[in-house]
PDB file of C-alpha atoms in Angstrom:
ATOM      1  CA  MET A   1       0.516   0.641 -10.678  1.00 39.00           C
ATOM      2  CA  ALA A   2       2.811  -0.969 -13.207  1.00 37.00           C
ATOM      3  CA  CYS A   3       6.375  -1.204 -12.036  1.00 35.00           C
ATOM      4  CA  PHE A   4       9.962  -1.863 -12.825  1.00 32.00           C
ATOM      5  CA  LYS A   5      11.918  -4.619 -11.120  1.00 33.00           C
ATOM      6  CA  PRO A   6      11.197  -4.303  -7.388  1.00 33.00           C
ATOM      7  CA  GLN A   7      14.136  -3.370  -5.208  1.00 33.00           C
ATOM      8  CA  LEU A   8      13.359  -3.539  -1.525  1.00 32.00           C
ATOM      9  CA  GLU A   9      16.111  -2.435   0.776  1.00 34.00           C
ATOM     10  CA  VAL A  10      15.042  -4.850   3.504  1.00 32.00           C
ATOM     11  CA  ASN A  11      15.692  -8.526   2.773  1.00 33.00           C
ATOM     12  CA  LEU A  12      14.481 -11.086   5.285  1.00 32.00           C
ATOM     13  CA  ASP A  13      14.643 -14.843   5.441  1.00 36.00           C
ATOM     14  CA  ALA A  14      11.554 -16.256   7.158  1.00 34.00           C
ATOM     15  CA  SER A  15      13.634 -19.140   8.484  1.00 34.00           C
ATOM     16  CA  LYS A  16      15.924 -16.652  10.277  1.00 34.00           C
ATOM     17  CA  SER A  17      13.304 -14.306  11.668  1.00 33.00           C
ATOM     18  CA  THR A  18      15.039 -13.725  15.024  1.00 31.00           C
ATOM     19  CA  SER A  19      18.299 -12.474  13.574  1.00 29.00           C
ATOM     20  CA  ALA A  20      16.397 -10.594  10.889  1.00 29.00           C
ATOM     21  CA  VAL A  21      14.384  -8.674  13.466  1.00 28.00           C
ATOM     22  CA  SER A  22      17.566  -7.792  15.344  1.00 27.00           C
ATOM     23  CA  LEU A  23      19.101  -6.523  12.113  1.00 27.00           C
ATOM     24  CA  LEU A  24      15.999  -4.482  11.384  1.00 28.00           C
ATOM     25  CA  ARG A  25      16.047  -2.861  14.786  1.00 30.00           C
ATOM     26  CA  ARG A  26      19.667  -1.852  14.298  1.00 29.00           C
ATOM     27  CA  ASN A  27      18.624  -0.125  11.085  1.00 31.00           C
ATOM     28  CA  ASN A  28      15.745   1.777  12.699  1.00 29.00           C
ATOM     29  CA  VAL A  29      13.067  -0.528  11.308  1.00 31.00           C
ATOM     30  CA  ILE A  30      10.301  -1.875  13.523  1.00 32.00           C
ATOM     31  CA  ALA A  31       9.039  -5.385  12.829  1.00 33.00           C
ATOM     32  CA  PHE A  32       5.242  -5.472  12.966  1.00 34.00           C
ATOM     33  CA  GLY A  33       4.312  -9.046  12.216  1.00 35.00           C
ATOM     34  CA  LYS A  34       5.459 -12.341  10.811  1.00 35.00           C
ATOM     35  CA  LYS A  35       2.896 -13.067   8.152  1.00 40.00           C
ATOM     36  CA  THR A  36       3.627 -13.142   4.450  1.00 37.00           C
ATOM     37  CA  LEU A  37       2.403 -10.644   1.896  1.00 36.00           C
ATOM     38  CA  PHE A  38      -0.741 -12.721   1.547  1.00 36.00           C
ATOM     39  CA  GLY A  39      -1.496 -12.632   5.271  1.00 37.00           C
ATOM     40  CA  GLY A  40      -0.401 -16.212   5.767  1.00 38.00           C
ATOM     41  CA  SER A  41      -3.158 -17.559   3.541  1.00 36.00           C
ATOM     42  CA  SER A  42      -2.715 -20.005   0.712  1.00 35.00           C
ATOM     43  CA  LEU A  43      -5.485 -18.632  -1.481  1.00 38.00           C
ATOM     44  CA  ILE A  44      -3.108 -18.420  -4.419  1.00 37.00           C
ATOM     45  CA  SER A  45      -1.282 -21.693  -4.841  1.00 35.00           C
ATOM     46  CA  SER A  46       1.962 -21.872  -6.778  1.00 34.00           C
ATOM     47  CA  SER A  47       0.325 -24.071  -9.387  1.00 36.00           C
ATOM     48  CA  SER A  48      -2.196 -21.362 -10.247  1.00 37.00           C
ATOM     49  CA  PHE A  49       0.392 -19.052 -11.787  1.00 37.00           C
ATOM     50  CA  GLY A  50       1.467 -19.330 -15.391  1.00 40.00           C
ATOM     51  CA  LYS A  51       4.759 -17.549 -14.786  1.00 37.00           C
ATOM     52  CA  GLN A  52       6.480 -17.889 -11.453  1.00 38.00           C
ATOM     53  CA  VAL A  53       9.026 -15.794  -9.625  1.00 35.00           C
ATOM     54  CA  THR A  54      12.220 -17.770  -9.227  1.00 35.00           C
ATOM     55  CA  ASP A  55      13.828 -15.345  -6.811  1.00 40.00           C
ATOM     56  CA  ARG A  56      11.726 -13.676  -4.113  1.00 35.00           C
ATOM     57  CA  SER A  57      14.703 -12.514  -2.073  1.00 38.00           C
ATOM     58  CA  ASN A  58      13.786  -8.922  -2.870  1.00 40.00           C
ATOM     59  CA  PHE A  59      10.463  -9.299  -1.062  1.00 36.00           C
ATOM     60  CA  SER A  60      10.064  -9.175   2.681  1.00 38.00           C
ATOM     61  CA  PRO A  61       8.135 -12.095   4.215  1.00 31.00           C
ATOM     62  CA  MET A  62       7.462  -9.973   7.278  1.00 37.00           C
ATOM     63  CA  ALA A  63       5.343  -6.879   7.650  1.00 41.00           C
ATOM     64  CA  VAL A  64       7.634  -4.024   8.599  1.00 40.00           C
ATOM     65  CA  ALA A  65       7.441  -0.298   9.157  1.00 43.00           C
ATOM     66  CA  VAL A  66      10.082   1.959   7.661  1.00 42.00           C
ATOM     67  CA  ARG A  67      10.570   5.677   8.155  1.00 44.00           C
ATOM     68  CA  GLU A  68      12.975   7.637   5.966  1.00 41.00           C
ATOM     69  CA  LYS A  69      14.806  10.302   7.942  1.00 41.00           C
ATOM     70  CA  GLU A  70      17.435  11.663   5.566  1.00 44.00           C
ATOM     71  CA  GLY A  71      17.097  14.595   3.202  1.00 44.00           C
ATOM     72  CA  ASN A  72      17.503  18.334   2.965  1.00 46.00           C
ATOM     73  CA  PRO A  73      14.714  20.907   3.166  1.00 45.00           C
ATOM     74  CA  SER A  74      13.743  22.632  -0.054  1.00 45.00           C
ATOM     75  CA  THR A  75      11.522  25.438  -1.250  1.00 45.00           C
ATOM     76  CA  TYR A  76       9.499  22.917  -3.285  1.00 46.00           C
ATOM     77  CA  ALA A  77       6.827  22.484  -0.619  1.00 48.00           C
ATOM     78  CA  GLU A  78       3.926  24.898  -0.702  1.00 48.00           C
ATOM     79  CA  SER A  79       3.983  27.764   1.763  1.00 51.00           C
ATOM     80  CA  GLU A  80       0.379  27.184   2.770  1.00 71.00           C
ATOM     81  CA  GLU A  81      -0.144  23.939   4.663  1.00 79.00           C
ATOM     82  CA  PRO A  82      -3.834  23.461   5.495  1.00 84.00           C
ATOM     83  CA  GLY A  83      -3.153  19.923   6.663  1.00 81.00           C
ATOM     84  CA  LYS A  84      -0.396  20.745   9.116  1.00 85.00           C
ATOM     85  CA  GLY A  85      -0.594  18.591  12.227  1.00 85.00           C
ATOM     86  CA  LYS A  86      -3.149  16.182  10.767  1.00 95.00           C
ATOM     87  CA  LYS A  87      -2.439  12.506  10.054  1.00 97.00           C
ATOM     88  CA  VAL A  88      -3.621  10.663   6.954  1.00 98.00           C
ATOM     89  CA  MET A  89      -3.005   6.990   6.172  1.00 98.00           C
ATOM     90  CA  VAL A  90      -2.894   6.186   2.453  1.00 98.00           C
ATOM     91  CA  ILE A  91      -3.508   2.470   1.923  1.00 98.00           C
ATOM     92  CA  GLY A  92      -2.114   1.343  -1.420  1.00 97.00           C
ATOM     93  CA  GLY A  93       0.235   4.323  -1.441  1.00 97.00           C
ATOM     94  CA  ASP A  94       2.778   2.602  -3.695  1.00 96.00           C
ATOM     95  CA  GLY A  95       0.241   2.537  -6.534  1.00 93.00           C
ATOM     96  CA  TYR A  96      -0.368   4.967  -9.388  1.00 91.00           C
ATOM     97  CA  CYS A  97      -3.133   6.922  -7.648  1.00 94.00           C
ATOM     98  CA  GLY A  98      -1.994   6.253  -4.087  1.00 96.00           C
ATOM     99  CA  TRP A  99       1.505   7.632  -4.599  1.00 97.00           C
ATOM    100  CA  ALA A 100       0.222  10.844  -6.196  1.00 96.00           C
ATOM    101  CA  THR A 101      -2.290  11.238  -3.364  1.00 97.00           C
ATOM    102  CA  ALA A 102       0.398  10.721  -0.731  1.00 98.00           C
ATOM    103  CA  LEU A 103       2.604  13.399  -2.316  1.00 97.00           C
ATOM    104  CA  HIS A 104      -0.299  15.834  -2.675  1.00 97.00           C
ATOM    105  CA  LEU A 105      -1.313  15.447   0.963  1.00 97.00           C
ATOM    106  CA  SER A 106       2.279  15.641   2.173  1.00 97.00           C
ATOM    107  CA  ASN A 107       2.788  18.815   0.162  1.00 95.00           C
ATOM    108  CA  LYS A 108      -0.295  20.272   1.867  1.00 95.00           C
ATOM    109  CA  GLY A 109       1.311  19.700   5.248  1.00 95.00           C
ATOM    110  CA  TYR A 110      -0.385  16.471   6.280  1.00 97.00           C
ATOM    111  CA  GLN A 111       1.636  13.811   8.067  1.00 97.00           C
ATOM    112  CA  VAL A 112       1.233  10.855   5.711  1.00 98.00           C
ATOM    113  CA  ALA A 113       1.756   7.142   6.271  1.00 98.00           C
ATOM    114  CA  ILE A 114       1.793   4.862   3.236  1.00 98.00           C
ATOM    115  CA  VAL A 115       0.475   1.345   3.852  1.00 98.00           C
ATOM    116  CA  ASP A 116       1.200  -1.149   1.082  1.00 97.00           C
ATOM    117  CA  SER A 117       2.062  -4.839   0.723  1.00 96.00           C
ATOM    118  CA  LEU A 118       3.948  -4.145  -2.547  1.00 95.00           C
ATOM    119  CA  VAL A 119       2.142  -7.173  -3.969  1.00 94.00           C
ATOM    120  CA  ARG A 120       1.354  -5.289  -7.191  1.00 90.00           C
ATOM    121  CA  ARG A 121       5.079  -5.282  -7.976  1.00 91.00           C
ATOM    122  CA  LEU A 122       5.130  -9.022  -7.345  1.00 91.00           C
ATOM    123  CA  PHE A 123       2.246  -9.552  -9.776  1.00 91.00           C
ATOM    124  CA  ASP A 124       4.121  -7.722 -12.530  1.00 89.00           C
ATOM    125  CA  GLN A 125       7.186  -9.847 -11.961  1.00 88.00           C
ATOM    126  CA  GLN A 126       5.158 -13.052 -11.976  1.00 90.00           C
ATOM    127  CA  LEU A 127       3.476 -12.087 -15.243  1.00 91.00           C
ATOM    128  CA  GLY A 128       6.752 -10.998 -16.817  1.00 91.00           C
ATOM    129  CA  VAL A 129       5.741  -7.377 -17.441  1.00 89.00           C
ATOM    130  CA  ASP A 130       7.451  -4.048 -16.799  1.00 85.00           C
ATOM    131  CA  SER A 131       6.332  -0.458 -16.727  1.00 85.00           C
ATOM    132  CA  LEU A 132       7.067   1.590 -19.852  1.00 87.00           C
ATOM    133  CA  THR A 133       8.439   4.158 -17.417  1.00 86.00           C
ATOM    134  CA  PRO A 134      10.749   2.404 -14.913  1.00 86.00           C
ATOM    135  CA  ILE A 135       9.607   2.884 -11.318  1.00 90.00           C
ATOM    136  CA  VAL A 136      12.176   2.647  -8.541  1.00 93.00           C
ATOM    137  CA  SER A 137      11.503   1.120  -5.142  1.00 95.00           C
ATOM    138  CA  ILE A 138       9.103   2.834  -2.780  1.00 96.00           C
ATOM    139  CA  GLN A 139      11.963   3.468  -0.356  1.00 96.00           C
ATOM    140  CA  LYS A 140      13.907   5.394  -2.991  1.00 97.00           C
ATOM    141  CA  ARG A 141      10.827   7.343  -4.001  1.00 96.00           C
ATOM    142  CA  ILE A 142      10.227   8.354  -0.387  1.00 97.00           C
ATOM    143  CA  LYS A 143      13.854   9.363   0.055  1.00 97.00           C
ATOM    144  CA  ARG A 144      13.739  11.475  -3.090  1.00 97.00           C
ATOM    145  CA  TRP A 145      10.552  13.207  -1.941  1.00 97.00           C
ATOM    146  CA  ASN A 146      12.244  13.983   1.345  1.00 97.00           C
ATOM    147  CA  GLN A 147      15.227  15.457  -0.489  1.00 97.00           C
ATOM    148  CA  ILE A 148      13.222  17.805  -2.719  1.00 95.00           C
ATOM    149  CA  SER A 149      10.518  18.804  -0.246  1.00 95.00           C
ATOM    150  CA  GLY A 150      12.049  18.430   3.200  1.00 95.00           C
ATOM    151  CA  LYS A 151       8.987  16.403   4.201  1.00 96.00           C
ATOM    152  CA  GLN A 152       8.827  12.857   5.522  1.00 95.00           C
ATOM    153  CA  LEU A 153       6.540   9.997   4.575  1.00 97.00           C
ATOM    154  CA  ASP A 154       6.033   7.006   6.851  1.00 97.00           C
ATOM    155  CA  LEU A 155       6.081   3.615   5.138  1.00 97.00           C
ATOM    156  CA  LEU A 156       4.243   0.631   6.629  1.00 97.00           C
ATOM    157  CA  ILE A 157       4.834  -2.517   4.585  1.00 97.00           C
ATOM    158  CA  GLY A 158       2.263  -5.223   5.203  1.00 97.00           C
ATOM    159  CA  ASP A 159      -0.993  -6.825   4.140  1.00 97.00           C
ATOM    160  CA  ILE A 160      -4.257  -5.246   5.326  1.00 98.00           C
ATOM    161  CA  CYS A 161      -5.760  -8.754   5.282  1.00 98.00           C
ATOM    162  CA  ASP A 162      -3.446  -9.401   8.240  1.00 98.00           C
ATOM    163  CA  PHE A 163      -5.415  -7.695  11.014  1.00 98.00           C
ATOM    164  CA  ASP A 164      -2.541  -7.970  13.498  1.00 98.00           C
ATOM    165  CA  PHE A 165      -0.377  -5.883  11.178  1.00 98.00           C
ATOM    166  CA  LEU A 166      -3.171  -3.413  10.499  1.00 98.00           C
ATOM    167  CA  ALA A 167      -3.898  -3.027  14.206  1.00 98.00           C
ATOM    168  CA  GLU A 168      -0.252  -2.208  14.909  1.00 98.00           C
ATOM    169  CA  ALA A 169      -0.236   0.257  12.024  1.00 98.00           C
ATOM    170  CA  PHE A 170      -3.282   2.072  13.415  1.00 98.00           C
ATOM    171  CA  LYS A 171      -1.983   2.086  16.976  1.00 97.00           C
ATOM    172  CA  SER A 172       1.445   3.385  15.997  1.00 96.00           C
ATOM    173  CA  PHE A 173       0.363   6.042  13.478  1.00 97.00           C
ATOM    174  CA  GLU A 174      -3.057   7.028  14.917  1.00 97.00           C
ATOM    175  CA  PRO A 175      -4.590   8.324  11.663  1.00 98.00           C
ATOM    176  CA  GLU A 176      -7.308  10.969  11.592  1.00 97.00           C
ATOM    177  CA  ALA A 177      -8.292   9.952   8.060  1.00 98.00           C
ATOM    178  CA  VAL A 178      -7.721   6.935   5.819  1.00 98.00           C
ATOM    179  CA  VAL A 179      -7.648   6.985   2.017  1.00 98.00           C
ATOM    180  CA  HIS A 180      -8.207   3.398   0.885  1.00 98.00           C
ATOM    181  CA  PHE A 181      -6.693   2.465  -2.495  1.00 96.00           C
ATOM    182  CA  GLY A 182      -5.570  -0.961  -1.279  1.00 95.00           C
ATOM    183  CA  GLU A 183      -7.513  -3.275  -3.577  1.00 94.00           C
ATOM    184  CA  GLN A 184      -6.734  -5.543  -6.513  1.00 92.00           C
ATOM    185  CA  ARG A 185      -8.365  -3.347  -9.156  1.00 87.00           C
ATOM    186  CA  SER A 186      -7.728  -5.215 -12.404  1.00 89.00           C
ATOM    187  CA  ALA A 187     -10.739  -7.104 -13.776  1.00 87.00           C
ATOM    188  CA  PRO A 188      -8.622  -8.930 -16.408  1.00 91.00           C
ATOM    189  CA  TYR A 189      -6.198 -10.061 -13.689  1.00 92.00           C
ATOM    190  CA  SER A 190      -9.051 -11.446 -11.593  1.00 93.00           C
ATOM    191  CA  MET A 191     -10.212 -13.535 -14.574  1.00 94.00           C
ATOM    192  CA  ILE A 192      -6.904 -15.264 -15.341  1.00 94.00           C
ATOM    193  CA  ASP A 193      -7.708 -18.283 -13.187  1.00 95.00           C
ATOM    194  CA  ARG A 194      -9.514 -19.444 -10.057  1.00 96.00           C
ATOM    195  CA  GLY A 195      -6.628 -18.580  -7.752  1.00 95.00           C
ATOM    196  CA  ARG A 196      -6.491 -14.985  -8.848  1.00 95.00           C
ATOM    197  CA  ALA A 197     -10.278 -14.676  -8.769  1.00 96.00           C
ATOM    198  CA  VAL A 198     -10.378 -15.935  -5.181  1.00 97.00           C
ATOM    199  CA  TYR A 199      -7.437 -13.736  -4.198  1.00 96.00           C
ATOM    200  CA  THR A 200      -9.168 -10.651  -5.595  1.00 95.00           C
ATOM    201  CA  GLN A 201     -12.327 -11.323  -3.582  1.00 95.00           C
ATOM    202  CA  HIS A 202     -10.387 -12.124  -0.424  1.00 96.00           C
ATOM    203  CA  ASN A 203      -8.101  -9.111  -0.677  1.00 96.00           C
ATOM    204  CA  ASN A 204     -10.792  -6.592  -1.578  1.00 94.00           C
ATOM    205  CA  VAL A 205     -13.522  -7.759   0.798  1.00 95.00           C
ATOM    206  CA  ILE A 206     -11.529  -8.939   3.820  1.00 97.00           C
ATOM    207  CA  GLY A 207      -9.026  -6.114   3.499  1.00 97.00           C
ATOM    208  CA  THR A 208     -11.746  -3.467   3.493  1.00 96.00           C
ATOM    209  CA  LEU A 209     -13.560  -5.124   6.404  1.00 98.00           C
ATOM    210  CA  ASN A 210     -10.304  -5.119   8.361  1.00 98.00           C
ATOM    211  CA  VAL A 211      -9.851  -1.410   7.685  1.00 98.00           C
ATOM    212  CA  LEU A 212     -13.389  -0.668   8.881  1.00 98.00           C
ATOM    213  CA  PHE A 213     -12.954  -2.663  12.079  1.00 98.00           C
ATOM    214  CA  ALA A 214      -9.515  -1.156  12.710  1.00 98.00           C
ATOM    215  CA  ILE A 215     -11.083   2.298  12.506  1.00 98.00           C
ATOM    216  CA  LYS A 216     -13.890   1.221  14.844  1.00 98.00           C
ATOM    217  CA  GLU A 217     -11.514  -0.277  17.390  1.00 98.00           C
ATOM    218  CA  PHE A 218      -8.491   2.028  17.304  1.00 98.00           C
ATOM    219  CA  SER A 219      -9.540   5.326  15.680  1.00 96.00           C
ATOM    220  CA  PRO A 220     -13.323   5.720  16.038  1.00 97.00           C
ATOM    221  CA  GLU A 221     -13.199   9.405  15.009  1.00 96.00           C
ATOM    222  CA  CYS A 222     -11.194   8.613  11.879  1.00 97.00           C
ATOM    223  CA  HIS A 223     -12.718   9.402   8.470  1.00 97.00           C
ATOM    224  CA  MET A 224     -12.378   7.004   5.535  1.00 97.00           C
ATOM    225  CA  VAL A 225     -12.346   7.763   1.814  1.00 96.00           C
ATOM    226  CA  LYS A 226     -12.627   4.576  -0.244  1.00 93.00           C
ATOM    227  CA  LEU A 227     -11.774   4.542  -3.932  1.00 85.00           C
ATOM    228  CA  GLY A 228     -13.376   2.147  -6.382  1.00 79.00           C
ATOM    229  CA  THR A 229     -14.385   1.759 -10.023  1.00 74.00           C
ATOM    230  CA  MET A 230     -17.603   1.871 -12.026  1.00 71.00           C
ATOM    231  CA  GLY A 231     -17.245  -1.895 -12.352  1.00 70.00           C
ATOM    232  CA  GLU A 232     -18.537  -2.208  -8.804  1.00 70.00           C
ATOM    233  CA  TYR A 233     -21.984  -1.155  -9.997  1.00 70.00           C
ATOM    234  CA  GLY A 234     -22.295  -3.419 -13.014  1.00 73.00           C
ATOM    235  CA  THR A 235     -23.595  -2.236 -16.386  1.00 74.00           C
ATOM    236  CA  PRO A 236     -26.888  -0.358 -15.949  1.00 73.00           C
ATOM    237  CA  ASN A 237     -29.224   0.089 -18.902  1.00 78.00           C
ATOM    238  CA  ILE A 238     -28.969   3.870 -18.623  1.00 74.00           C
ATOM    239  CA  ASP A 239     -26.527   6.569 -19.650  1.00 74.00           C
ATOM    240  CA  ILE A 240     -23.725   7.136 -17.177  1.00 68.00           C
ATOM    241  CA  GLU A 241     -23.797  10.828 -16.347  1.00 69.00           C
ATOM    242  CA  GLU A 242     -20.626  12.844 -15.969  1.00 72.00           C
ATOM    243  CA  GLY A 243     -20.318  16.085 -14.089  1.00 70.00           C
ATOM    244  CA  TYR A 244     -23.344  17.812 -12.594  1.00 66.00           C
ATOM    245  CA  ILE A 245     -26.532  15.735 -12.483  1.00 66.00           C
ATOM    246  CA  THR A 246     -29.970  17.347 -12.338  1.00 71.00           C
ATOM    247  CA  ILE A 247     -32.442  15.242 -10.344  1.00 68.00           C
ATOM    248  CA  ASN A 248     -36.140  16.054 -10.650  1.00 67.00           C
TER     249      ASN A 248
END
């Protein structure tokens, strides 16, 4: 997901967490945890970045859950809703594939919760890049979806490497299925320097392990669909088949 300048509607100061939580509760936002976007780790030191963010006030240092409630029903949603009454958690739902998946499932009648740390937006800002097509904040996207479809999306902002946050997300939403897009998927990004290489391994491996153990502990009947890339399998010395494969 490449993005425009991030615009979070919830601004928190870690040094004023008590008053911030009170403010959040007044605005119908539930504080889930107190760890940073990187789960409290220091795997990526400030010195490892070529371009730094000078103002992180737009990013929440706490993991929070937000639910948009406003909007008018519309005829946009499909009449047939095979997923009605079923809950699906889309991890990485602010991304290019995750957002489209969340909308597709919501349009099919599923109750969808998006889980995302929004760290991909932070990476773009740190590297000084923007999307060719400006992308508004996830909160505004959710509100717009609610306006045109009459359907709601839950938003859980936090890092899946923070198991406390993930546990609260599972206990509060109780998913019946998880679609896992929540990985750092850029090979070039992982090769910029040691910090980013270590972060990629930590995020992708620990994050996925946390998801598996959260399912085991809190939703043992939950299904998981994990998305990945061909890069996971290396470069085999054979043709990569597409479509139907005949095996003799």
